[in-house]
PDB file of C-alpha atoms in Angstrom:
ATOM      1  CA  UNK A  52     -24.404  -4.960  24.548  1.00 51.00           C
ATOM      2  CA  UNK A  53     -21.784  -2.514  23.958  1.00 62.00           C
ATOM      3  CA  UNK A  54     -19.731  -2.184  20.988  1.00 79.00           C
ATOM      4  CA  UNK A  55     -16.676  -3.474  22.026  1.00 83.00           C
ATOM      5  CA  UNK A  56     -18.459  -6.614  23.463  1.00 88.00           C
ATOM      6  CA  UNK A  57     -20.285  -6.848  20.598  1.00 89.00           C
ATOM      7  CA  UNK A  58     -17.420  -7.070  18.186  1.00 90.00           C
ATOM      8  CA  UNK A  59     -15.421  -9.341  20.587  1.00 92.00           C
ATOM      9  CA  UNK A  60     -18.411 -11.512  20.443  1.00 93.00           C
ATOM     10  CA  UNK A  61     -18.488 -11.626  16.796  1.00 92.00           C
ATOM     11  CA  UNK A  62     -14.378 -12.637  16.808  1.00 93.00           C
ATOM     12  CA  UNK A  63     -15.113 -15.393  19.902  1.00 94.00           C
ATOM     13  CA  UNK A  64     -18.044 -16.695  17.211  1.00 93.00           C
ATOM     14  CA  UNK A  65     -15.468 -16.700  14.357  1.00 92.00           C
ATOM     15  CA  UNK A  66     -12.832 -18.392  15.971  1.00 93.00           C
ATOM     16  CA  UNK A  67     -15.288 -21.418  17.123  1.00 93.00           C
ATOM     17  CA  UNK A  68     -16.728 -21.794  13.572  1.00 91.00           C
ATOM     18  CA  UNK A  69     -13.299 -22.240  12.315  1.00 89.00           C
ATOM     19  CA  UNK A  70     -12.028 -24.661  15.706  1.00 90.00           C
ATOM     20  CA  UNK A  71     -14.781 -27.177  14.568  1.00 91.00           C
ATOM     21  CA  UNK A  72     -13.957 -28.005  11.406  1.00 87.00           C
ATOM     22  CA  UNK A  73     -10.939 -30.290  12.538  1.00 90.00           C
ATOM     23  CA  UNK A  74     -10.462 -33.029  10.325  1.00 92.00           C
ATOM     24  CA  UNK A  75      -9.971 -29.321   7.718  1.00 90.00           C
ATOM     25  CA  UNK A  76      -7.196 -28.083  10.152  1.00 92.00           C
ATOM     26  CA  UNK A  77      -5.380 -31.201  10.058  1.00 94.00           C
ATOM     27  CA  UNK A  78      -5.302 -31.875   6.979  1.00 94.00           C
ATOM     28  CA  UNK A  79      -4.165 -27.969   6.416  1.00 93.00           C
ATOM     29  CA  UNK A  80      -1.195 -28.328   9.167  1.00 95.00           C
ATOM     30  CA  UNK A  81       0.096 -31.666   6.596  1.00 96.00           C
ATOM     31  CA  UNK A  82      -0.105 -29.600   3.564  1.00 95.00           C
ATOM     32  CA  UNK A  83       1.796 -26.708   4.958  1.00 95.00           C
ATOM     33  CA  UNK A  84       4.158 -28.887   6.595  1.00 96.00           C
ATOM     34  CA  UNK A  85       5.073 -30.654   2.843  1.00 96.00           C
ATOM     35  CA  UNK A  86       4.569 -27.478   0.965  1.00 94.00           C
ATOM     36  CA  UNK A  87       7.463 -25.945   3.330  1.00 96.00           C
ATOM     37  CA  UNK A  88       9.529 -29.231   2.726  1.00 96.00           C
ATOM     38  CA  UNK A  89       9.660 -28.558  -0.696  1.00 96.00           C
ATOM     39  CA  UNK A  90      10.159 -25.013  -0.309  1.00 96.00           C
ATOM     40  CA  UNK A  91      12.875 -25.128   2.258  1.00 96.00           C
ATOM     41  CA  UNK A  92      14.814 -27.388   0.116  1.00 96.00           C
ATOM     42  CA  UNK A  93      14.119 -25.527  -3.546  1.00 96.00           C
ATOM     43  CA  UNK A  94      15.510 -22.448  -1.181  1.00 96.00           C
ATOM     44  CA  UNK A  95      18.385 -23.758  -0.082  1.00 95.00           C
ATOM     45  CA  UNK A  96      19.635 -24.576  -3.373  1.00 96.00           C
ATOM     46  CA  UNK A  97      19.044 -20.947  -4.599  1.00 95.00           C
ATOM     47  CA  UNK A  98      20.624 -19.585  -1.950  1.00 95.00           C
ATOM     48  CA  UNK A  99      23.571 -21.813  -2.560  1.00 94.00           C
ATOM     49  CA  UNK A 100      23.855 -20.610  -6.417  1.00 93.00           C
ATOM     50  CA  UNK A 101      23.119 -16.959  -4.752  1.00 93.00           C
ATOM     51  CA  UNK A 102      24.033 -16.455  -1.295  1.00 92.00           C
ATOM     52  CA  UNK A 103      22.119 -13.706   0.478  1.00 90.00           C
ATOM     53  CA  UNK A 104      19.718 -13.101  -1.698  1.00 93.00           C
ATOM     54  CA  UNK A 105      17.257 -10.773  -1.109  1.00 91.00           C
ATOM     55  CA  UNK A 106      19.388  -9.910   1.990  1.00 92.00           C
ATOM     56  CA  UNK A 107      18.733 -12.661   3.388  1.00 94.00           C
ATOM     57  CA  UNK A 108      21.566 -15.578   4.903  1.00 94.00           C
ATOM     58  CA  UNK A 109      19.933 -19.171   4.088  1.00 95.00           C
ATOM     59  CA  UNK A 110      18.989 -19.852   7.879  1.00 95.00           C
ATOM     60  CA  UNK A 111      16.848 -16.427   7.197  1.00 96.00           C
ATOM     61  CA  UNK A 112      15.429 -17.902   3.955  1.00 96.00           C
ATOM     62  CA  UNK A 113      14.193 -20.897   6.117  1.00 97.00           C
ATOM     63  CA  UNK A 114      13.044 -18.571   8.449  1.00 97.00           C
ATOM     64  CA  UNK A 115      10.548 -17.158   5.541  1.00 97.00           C
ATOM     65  CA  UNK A 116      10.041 -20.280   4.296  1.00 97.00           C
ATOM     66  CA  UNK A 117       8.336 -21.787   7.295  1.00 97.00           C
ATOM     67  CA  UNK A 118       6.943 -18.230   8.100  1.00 97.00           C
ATOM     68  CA  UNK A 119       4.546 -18.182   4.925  1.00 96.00           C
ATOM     69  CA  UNK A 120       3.475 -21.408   6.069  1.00 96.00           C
ATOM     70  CA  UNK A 121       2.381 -20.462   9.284  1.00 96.00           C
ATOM     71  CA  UNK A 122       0.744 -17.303   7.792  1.00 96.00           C
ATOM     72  CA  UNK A 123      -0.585 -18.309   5.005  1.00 94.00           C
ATOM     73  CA  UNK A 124      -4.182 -19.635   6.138  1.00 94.00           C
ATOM     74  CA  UNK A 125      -3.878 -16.915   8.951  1.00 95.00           C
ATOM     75  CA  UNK A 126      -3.838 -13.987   6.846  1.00 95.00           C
ATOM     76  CA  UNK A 127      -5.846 -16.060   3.979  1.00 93.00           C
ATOM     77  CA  UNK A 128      -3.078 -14.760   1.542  1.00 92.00           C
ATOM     78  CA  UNK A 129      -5.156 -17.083  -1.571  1.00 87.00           C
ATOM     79  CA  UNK A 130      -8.482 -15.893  -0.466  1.00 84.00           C
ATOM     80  CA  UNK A 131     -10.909 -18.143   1.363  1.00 80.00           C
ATOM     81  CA  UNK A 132     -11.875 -16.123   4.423  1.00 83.00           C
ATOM     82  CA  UNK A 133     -15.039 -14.091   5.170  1.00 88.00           C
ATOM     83  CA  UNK A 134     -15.170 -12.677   1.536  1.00 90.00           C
ATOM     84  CA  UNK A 135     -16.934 -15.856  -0.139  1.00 88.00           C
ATOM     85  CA  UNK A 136     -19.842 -15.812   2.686  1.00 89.00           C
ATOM     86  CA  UNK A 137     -19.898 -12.090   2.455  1.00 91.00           C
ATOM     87  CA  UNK A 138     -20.113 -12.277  -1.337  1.00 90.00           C
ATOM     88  CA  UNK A 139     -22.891 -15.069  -1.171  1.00 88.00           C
ATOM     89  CA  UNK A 140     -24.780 -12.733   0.856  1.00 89.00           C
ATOM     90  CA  UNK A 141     -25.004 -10.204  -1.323  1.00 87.00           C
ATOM     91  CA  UNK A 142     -25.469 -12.601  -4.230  1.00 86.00           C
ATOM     92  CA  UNK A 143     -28.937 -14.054  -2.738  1.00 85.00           C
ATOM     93  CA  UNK A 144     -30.118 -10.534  -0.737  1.00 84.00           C
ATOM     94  CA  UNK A 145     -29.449 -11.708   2.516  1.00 87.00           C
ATOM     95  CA  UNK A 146     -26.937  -8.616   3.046  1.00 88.00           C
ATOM     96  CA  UNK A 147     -30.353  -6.463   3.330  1.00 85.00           C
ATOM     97  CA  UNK A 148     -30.522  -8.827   6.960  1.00 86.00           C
ATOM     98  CA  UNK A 149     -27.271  -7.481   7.854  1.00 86.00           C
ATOM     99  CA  UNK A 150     -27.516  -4.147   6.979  1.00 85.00           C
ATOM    100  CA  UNK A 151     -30.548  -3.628   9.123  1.00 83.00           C
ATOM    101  CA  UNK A 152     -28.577  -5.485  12.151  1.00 82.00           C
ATOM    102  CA  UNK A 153     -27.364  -2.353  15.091  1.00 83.00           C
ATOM    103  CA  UNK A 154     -23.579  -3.192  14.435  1.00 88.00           C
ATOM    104  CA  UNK A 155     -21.218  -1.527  11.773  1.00 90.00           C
ATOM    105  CA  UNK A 156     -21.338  -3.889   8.281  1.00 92.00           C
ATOM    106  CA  UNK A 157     -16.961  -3.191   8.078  1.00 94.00           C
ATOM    107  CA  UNK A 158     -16.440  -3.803  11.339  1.00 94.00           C
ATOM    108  CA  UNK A 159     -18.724  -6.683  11.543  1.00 93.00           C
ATOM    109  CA  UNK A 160     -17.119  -8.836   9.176  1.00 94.00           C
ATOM    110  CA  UNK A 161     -13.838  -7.558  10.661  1.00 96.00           C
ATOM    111  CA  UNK A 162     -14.291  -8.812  13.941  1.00 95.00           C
ATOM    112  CA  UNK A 163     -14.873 -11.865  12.607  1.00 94.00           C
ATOM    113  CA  UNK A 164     -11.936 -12.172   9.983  1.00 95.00           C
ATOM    114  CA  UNK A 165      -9.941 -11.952  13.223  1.00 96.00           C
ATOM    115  CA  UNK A 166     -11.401 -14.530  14.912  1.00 95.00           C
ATOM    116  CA  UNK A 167     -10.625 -16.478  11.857  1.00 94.00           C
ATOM    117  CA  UNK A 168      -7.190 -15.488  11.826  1.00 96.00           C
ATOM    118  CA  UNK A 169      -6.278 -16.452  15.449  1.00 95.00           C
ATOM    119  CA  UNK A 170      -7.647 -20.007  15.170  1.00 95.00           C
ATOM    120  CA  UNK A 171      -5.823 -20.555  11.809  1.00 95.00           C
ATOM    121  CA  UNK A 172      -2.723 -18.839  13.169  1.00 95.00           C
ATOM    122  CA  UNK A 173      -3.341 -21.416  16.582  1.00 95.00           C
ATOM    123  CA  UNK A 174      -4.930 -24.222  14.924  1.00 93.00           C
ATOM    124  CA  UNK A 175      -2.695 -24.264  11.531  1.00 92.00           C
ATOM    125  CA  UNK A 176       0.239 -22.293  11.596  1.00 94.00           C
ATOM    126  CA  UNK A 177       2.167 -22.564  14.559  1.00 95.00           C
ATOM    127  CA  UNK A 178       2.512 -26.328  14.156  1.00 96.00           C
ATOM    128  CA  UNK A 179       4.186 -26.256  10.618  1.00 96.00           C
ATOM    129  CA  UNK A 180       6.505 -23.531  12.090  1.00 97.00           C
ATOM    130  CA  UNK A 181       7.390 -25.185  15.190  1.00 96.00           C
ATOM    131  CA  UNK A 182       8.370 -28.736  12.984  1.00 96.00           C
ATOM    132  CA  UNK A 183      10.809 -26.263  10.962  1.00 96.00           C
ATOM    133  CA  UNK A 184      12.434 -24.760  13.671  1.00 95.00           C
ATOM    134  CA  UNK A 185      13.355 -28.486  14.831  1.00 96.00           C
ATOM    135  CA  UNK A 186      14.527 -29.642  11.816  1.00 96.00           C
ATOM    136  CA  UNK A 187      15.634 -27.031   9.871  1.00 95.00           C
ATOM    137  CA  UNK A 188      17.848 -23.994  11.111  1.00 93.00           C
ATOM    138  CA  UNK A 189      16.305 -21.124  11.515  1.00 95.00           C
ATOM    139  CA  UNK A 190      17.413 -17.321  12.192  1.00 94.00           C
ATOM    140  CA  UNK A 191      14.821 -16.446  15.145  1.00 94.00           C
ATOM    141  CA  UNK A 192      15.143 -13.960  17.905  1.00 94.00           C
ATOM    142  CA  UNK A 193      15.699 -14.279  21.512  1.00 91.00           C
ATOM    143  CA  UNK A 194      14.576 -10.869  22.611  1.00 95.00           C
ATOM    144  CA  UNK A 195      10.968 -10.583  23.925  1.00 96.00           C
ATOM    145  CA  UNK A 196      10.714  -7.327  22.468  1.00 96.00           C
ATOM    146  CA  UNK A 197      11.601  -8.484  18.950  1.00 96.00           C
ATOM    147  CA  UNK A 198       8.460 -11.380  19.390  1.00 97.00           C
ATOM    148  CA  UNK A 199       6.357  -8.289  20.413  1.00 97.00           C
ATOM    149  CA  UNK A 200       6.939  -6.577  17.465  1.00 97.00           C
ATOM    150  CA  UNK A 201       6.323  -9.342  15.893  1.00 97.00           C
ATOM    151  CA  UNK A 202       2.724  -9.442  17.008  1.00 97.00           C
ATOM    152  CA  UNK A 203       2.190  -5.703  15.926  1.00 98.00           C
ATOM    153  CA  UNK A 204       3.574  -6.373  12.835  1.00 97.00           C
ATOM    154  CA  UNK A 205       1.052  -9.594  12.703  1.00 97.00           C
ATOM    155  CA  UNK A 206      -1.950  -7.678  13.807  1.00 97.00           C
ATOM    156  CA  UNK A 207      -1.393  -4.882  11.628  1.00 97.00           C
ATOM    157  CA  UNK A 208      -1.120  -7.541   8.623  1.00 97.00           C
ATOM    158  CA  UNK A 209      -4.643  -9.083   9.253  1.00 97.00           C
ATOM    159  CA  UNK A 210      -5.780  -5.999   8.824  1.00 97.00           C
ATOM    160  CA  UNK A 211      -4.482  -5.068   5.754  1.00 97.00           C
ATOM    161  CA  UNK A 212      -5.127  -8.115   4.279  1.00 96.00           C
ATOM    162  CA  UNK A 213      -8.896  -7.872   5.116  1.00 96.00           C
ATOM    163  CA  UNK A 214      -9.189  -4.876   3.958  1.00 96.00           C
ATOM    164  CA  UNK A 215      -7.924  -6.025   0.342  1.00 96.00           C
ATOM    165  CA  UNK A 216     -10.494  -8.788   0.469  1.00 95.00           C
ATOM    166  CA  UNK A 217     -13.614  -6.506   1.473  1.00 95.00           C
ATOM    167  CA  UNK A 218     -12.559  -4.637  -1.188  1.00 95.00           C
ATOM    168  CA  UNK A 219     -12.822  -7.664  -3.761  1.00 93.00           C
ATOM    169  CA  UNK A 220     -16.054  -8.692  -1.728  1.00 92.00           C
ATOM    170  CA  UNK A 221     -18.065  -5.386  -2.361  1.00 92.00           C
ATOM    171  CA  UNK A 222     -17.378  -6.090  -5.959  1.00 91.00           C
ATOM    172  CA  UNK A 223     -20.350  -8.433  -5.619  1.00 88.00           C
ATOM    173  CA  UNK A 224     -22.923  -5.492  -5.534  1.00 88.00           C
ATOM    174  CA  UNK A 225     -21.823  -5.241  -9.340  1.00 87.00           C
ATOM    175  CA  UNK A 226     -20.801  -8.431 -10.628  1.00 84.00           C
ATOM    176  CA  UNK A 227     -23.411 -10.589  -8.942  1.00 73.00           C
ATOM    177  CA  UNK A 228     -20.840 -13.485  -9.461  1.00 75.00           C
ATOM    178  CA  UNK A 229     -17.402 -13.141  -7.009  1.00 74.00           C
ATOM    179  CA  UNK A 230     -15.637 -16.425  -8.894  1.00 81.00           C
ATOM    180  CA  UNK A 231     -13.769 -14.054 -11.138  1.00 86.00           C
ATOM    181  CA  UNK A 232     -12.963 -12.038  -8.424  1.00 87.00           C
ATOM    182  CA  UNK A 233     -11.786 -14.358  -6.250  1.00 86.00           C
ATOM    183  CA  UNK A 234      -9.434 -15.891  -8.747  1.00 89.00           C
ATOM    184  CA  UNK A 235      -7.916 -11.873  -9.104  1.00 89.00           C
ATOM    185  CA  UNK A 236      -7.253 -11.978  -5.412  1.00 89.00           C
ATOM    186  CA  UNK A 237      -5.804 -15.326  -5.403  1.00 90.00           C
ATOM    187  CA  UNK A 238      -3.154 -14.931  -7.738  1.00 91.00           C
ATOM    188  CA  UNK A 239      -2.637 -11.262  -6.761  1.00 91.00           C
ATOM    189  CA  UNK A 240      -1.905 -12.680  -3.238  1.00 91.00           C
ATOM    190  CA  UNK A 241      -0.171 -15.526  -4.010  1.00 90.00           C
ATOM    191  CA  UNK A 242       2.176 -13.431  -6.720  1.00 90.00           C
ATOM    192  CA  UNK A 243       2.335  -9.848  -4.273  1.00 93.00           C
ATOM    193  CA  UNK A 244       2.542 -11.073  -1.301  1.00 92.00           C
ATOM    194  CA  UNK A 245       6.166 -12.861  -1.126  1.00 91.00           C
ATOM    195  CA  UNK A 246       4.194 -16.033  -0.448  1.00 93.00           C
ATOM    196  CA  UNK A 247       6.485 -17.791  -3.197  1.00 91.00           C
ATOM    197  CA  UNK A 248       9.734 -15.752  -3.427  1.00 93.00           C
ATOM    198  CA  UNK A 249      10.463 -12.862  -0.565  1.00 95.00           C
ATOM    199  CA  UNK A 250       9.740  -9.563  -2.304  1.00 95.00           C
ATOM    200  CA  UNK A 251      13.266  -8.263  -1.347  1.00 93.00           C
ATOM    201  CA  UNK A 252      14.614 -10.893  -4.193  1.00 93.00           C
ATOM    202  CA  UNK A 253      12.617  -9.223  -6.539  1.00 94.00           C
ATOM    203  CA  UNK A 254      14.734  -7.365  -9.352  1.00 92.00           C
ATOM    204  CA  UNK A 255      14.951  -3.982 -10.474  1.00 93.00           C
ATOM    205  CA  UNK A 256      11.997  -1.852 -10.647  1.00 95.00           C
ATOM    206  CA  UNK A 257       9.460  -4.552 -10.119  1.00 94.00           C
ATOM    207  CA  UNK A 258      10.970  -5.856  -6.985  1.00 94.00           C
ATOM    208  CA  UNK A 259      10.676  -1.324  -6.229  1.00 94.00           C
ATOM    209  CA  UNK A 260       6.797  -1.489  -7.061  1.00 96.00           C
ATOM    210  CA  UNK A 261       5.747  -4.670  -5.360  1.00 95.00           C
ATOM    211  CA  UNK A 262       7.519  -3.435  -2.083  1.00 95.00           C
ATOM    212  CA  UNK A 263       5.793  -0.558  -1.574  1.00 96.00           C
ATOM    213  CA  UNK A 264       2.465  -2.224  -2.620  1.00 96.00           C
ATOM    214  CA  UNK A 265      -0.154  -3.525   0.241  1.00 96.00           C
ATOM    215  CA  UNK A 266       0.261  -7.098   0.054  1.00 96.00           C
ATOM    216  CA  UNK A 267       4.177  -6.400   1.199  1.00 96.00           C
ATOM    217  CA  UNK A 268       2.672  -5.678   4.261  1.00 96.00           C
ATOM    218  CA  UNK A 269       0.825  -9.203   4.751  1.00 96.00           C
ATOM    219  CA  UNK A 270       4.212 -11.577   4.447  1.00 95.00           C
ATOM    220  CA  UNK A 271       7.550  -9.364   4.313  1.00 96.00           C
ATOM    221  CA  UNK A 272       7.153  -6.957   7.146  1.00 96.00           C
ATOM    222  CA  UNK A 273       6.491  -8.988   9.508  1.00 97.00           C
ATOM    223  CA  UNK A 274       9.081 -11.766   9.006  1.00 96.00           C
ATOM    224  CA  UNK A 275      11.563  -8.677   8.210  1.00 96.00           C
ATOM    225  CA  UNK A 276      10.656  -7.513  11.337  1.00 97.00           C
ATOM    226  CA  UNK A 277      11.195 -10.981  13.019  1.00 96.00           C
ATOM    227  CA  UNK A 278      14.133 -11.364  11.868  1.00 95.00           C
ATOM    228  CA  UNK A 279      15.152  -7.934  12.142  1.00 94.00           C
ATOM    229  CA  UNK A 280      15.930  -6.652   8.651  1.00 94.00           C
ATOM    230  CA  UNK A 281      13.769  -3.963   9.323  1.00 94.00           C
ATOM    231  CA  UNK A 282      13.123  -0.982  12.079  1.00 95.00           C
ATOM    232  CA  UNK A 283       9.818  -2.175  13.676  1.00 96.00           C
ATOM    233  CA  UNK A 284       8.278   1.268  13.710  1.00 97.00           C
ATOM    234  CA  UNK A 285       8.691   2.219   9.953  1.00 96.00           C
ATOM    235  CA  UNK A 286       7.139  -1.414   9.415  1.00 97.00           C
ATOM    236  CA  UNK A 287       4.329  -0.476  11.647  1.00 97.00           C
ATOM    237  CA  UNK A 288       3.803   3.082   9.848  1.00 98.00           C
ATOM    238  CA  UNK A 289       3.823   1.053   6.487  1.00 98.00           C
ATOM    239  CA  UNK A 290       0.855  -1.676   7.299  1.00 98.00           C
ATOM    240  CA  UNK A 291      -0.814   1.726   8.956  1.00 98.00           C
ATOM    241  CA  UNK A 292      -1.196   3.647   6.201  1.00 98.00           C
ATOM    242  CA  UNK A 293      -1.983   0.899   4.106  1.00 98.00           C
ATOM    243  CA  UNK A 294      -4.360  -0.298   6.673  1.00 97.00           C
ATOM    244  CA  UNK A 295      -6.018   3.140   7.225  1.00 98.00           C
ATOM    245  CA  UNK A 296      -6.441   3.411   3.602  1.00 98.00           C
ATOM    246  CA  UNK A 297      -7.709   0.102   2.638  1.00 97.00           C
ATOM    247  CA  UNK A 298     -10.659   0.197   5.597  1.00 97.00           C
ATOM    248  CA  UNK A 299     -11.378   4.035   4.014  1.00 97.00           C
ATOM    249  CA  UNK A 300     -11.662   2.920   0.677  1.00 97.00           C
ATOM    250  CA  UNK A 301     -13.890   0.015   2.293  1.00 95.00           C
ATOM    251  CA  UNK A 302     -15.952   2.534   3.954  1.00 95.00           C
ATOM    252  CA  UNK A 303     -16.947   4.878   0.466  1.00 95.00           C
ATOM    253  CA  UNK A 304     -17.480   1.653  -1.512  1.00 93.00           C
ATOM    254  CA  UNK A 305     -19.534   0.090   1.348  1.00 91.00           C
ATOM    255  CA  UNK A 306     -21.498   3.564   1.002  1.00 90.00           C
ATOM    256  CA  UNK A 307     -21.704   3.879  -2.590  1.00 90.00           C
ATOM    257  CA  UNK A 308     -22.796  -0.051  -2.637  1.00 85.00           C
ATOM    258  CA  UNK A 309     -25.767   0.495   0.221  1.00 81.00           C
ATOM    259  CA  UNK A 310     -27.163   3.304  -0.772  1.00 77.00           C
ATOM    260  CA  UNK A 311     -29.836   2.075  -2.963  1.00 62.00           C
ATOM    261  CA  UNK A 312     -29.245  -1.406  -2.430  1.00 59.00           C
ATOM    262  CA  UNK A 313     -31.839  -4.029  -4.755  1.00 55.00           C
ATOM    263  CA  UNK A 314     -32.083  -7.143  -2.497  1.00 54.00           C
ATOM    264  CA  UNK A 315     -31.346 -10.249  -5.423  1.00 51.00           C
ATOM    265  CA  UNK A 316     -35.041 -11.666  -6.459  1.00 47.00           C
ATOM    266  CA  UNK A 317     -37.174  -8.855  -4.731  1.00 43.00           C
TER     267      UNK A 317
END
């Protein structure tokens, strides 16, 4: 099989472990749906105290609001994606399986992170977004080319964010235990990634650091380029670079990790 089959393959076969856990999904699409409820409305009254925050109008802050919700499984912005099976792997040795396998370990895991990501984005997100566009305004485009850059921007962001979590997944050929770990990249992503509060609302020189960070590339680039706050290509170069970067330091820790690797209890 050829690589590029091979890989698709491995995002088909993440995408249909995720579409048959339903009674999961469901209850997911509720909890979005009433966390964006509350959200919407806790917006909406600090946007009336102070209008255009962030840059943002308030139909925009709904706009973000339902956004996150729809994104938030999809780009696994609390953790809770490949990086727990990966870690278990290397917890009880059976990473010494895949590393003998004729397929790239980064890429592997990857492929399927993005298989992942499309059901959740399908199968979670795009109902919680549709039920705020109907009841709530919302600021969204009506140029095809703005919803295309939209994708980019969305691609580029499942990237970035999986290479922040195979980061925190290697850490497992040290630790041995990821819970600690995970926690770090939980409230990193919840705190980082505008998930809560759109970065562009965030003061001073904070609000200058966490916008330039990688996690600004998950949530606020893509729903600045949405709505378009931002030029599309300098969003793309951002998540890019950060992309590029992330996958690179992936690759040397991956290496330093493997090289002599002791498979857990033999």
């Amino acid at each position: 099989m050829g690589s590029g089959r091979l890989y698709t393959a491995v995002a088909a076969g993440g995408f249909r472990r995720y579409a048959t856990y339903w009674a999961a999904t469901a209850a997911g699409v509720f909890t979005n749906t009433a966390f964006g409820i509350i959200l919407v409305y806790t917006y909406l009254a600090l946007w009336d105290e102070k209008p255009h925050l962030g840059g943002y109008d308030q139909a925009q802050a709904v706009t973000y609001v339902w956004l996150g919700q729809c994104l938030y499984a999809t780009l696994a912005i609390q953790g809770g994606g490949f990086e727990k099976d990966l870690m278990a792997r290397i917890r009880t040795g059976e990473i010494a399986v895949d590393l003998y396998r004729p397929a790239d370990l980064q890429l592997w895991w990857l492929a399927s992170d993005v298989g992942r990501s499309l059901f959740q984005l399908l199968g979670r997100g795009v109902v919680p977004f549709v039920f705020g566009a109907v009841f709530f305004p919302m600021a969204l485009p009506g140029e095809v080319t703005t919803w295309a850059a939209f994708a980019v921007a969305l691609l580029l962001a499942m990237v970035v964010s999986f290479g922040i979590r195979y980061l925190a997944a290697l850490s497992a050929f040290w630790l041995m235990d990821g819970m600690g770990v995970s926690q770090a990249v939980m409230i990193t992503g919840v705190f980082f990634s505008g998930i809560v509060l759109p970065l562009n609302a965030f003061p001073g020189v904070l609000g200058d650091i966490v916008r330039v960070l990688p996690w600004a590339g998950q949530l606020q680039m893509p729903a600045d380029v949405l709505m378009g706050k931002t030029d599309p290509l300098g969003a793309f170069a951002f998540q890019a670079v950060w992309a590029l970067a992330l996958l690179a330091a992936g690759r040397l820790l991956q290496s330093a990790a493997t090289r002599r690797v002791v498979v857990q209890g033999g």
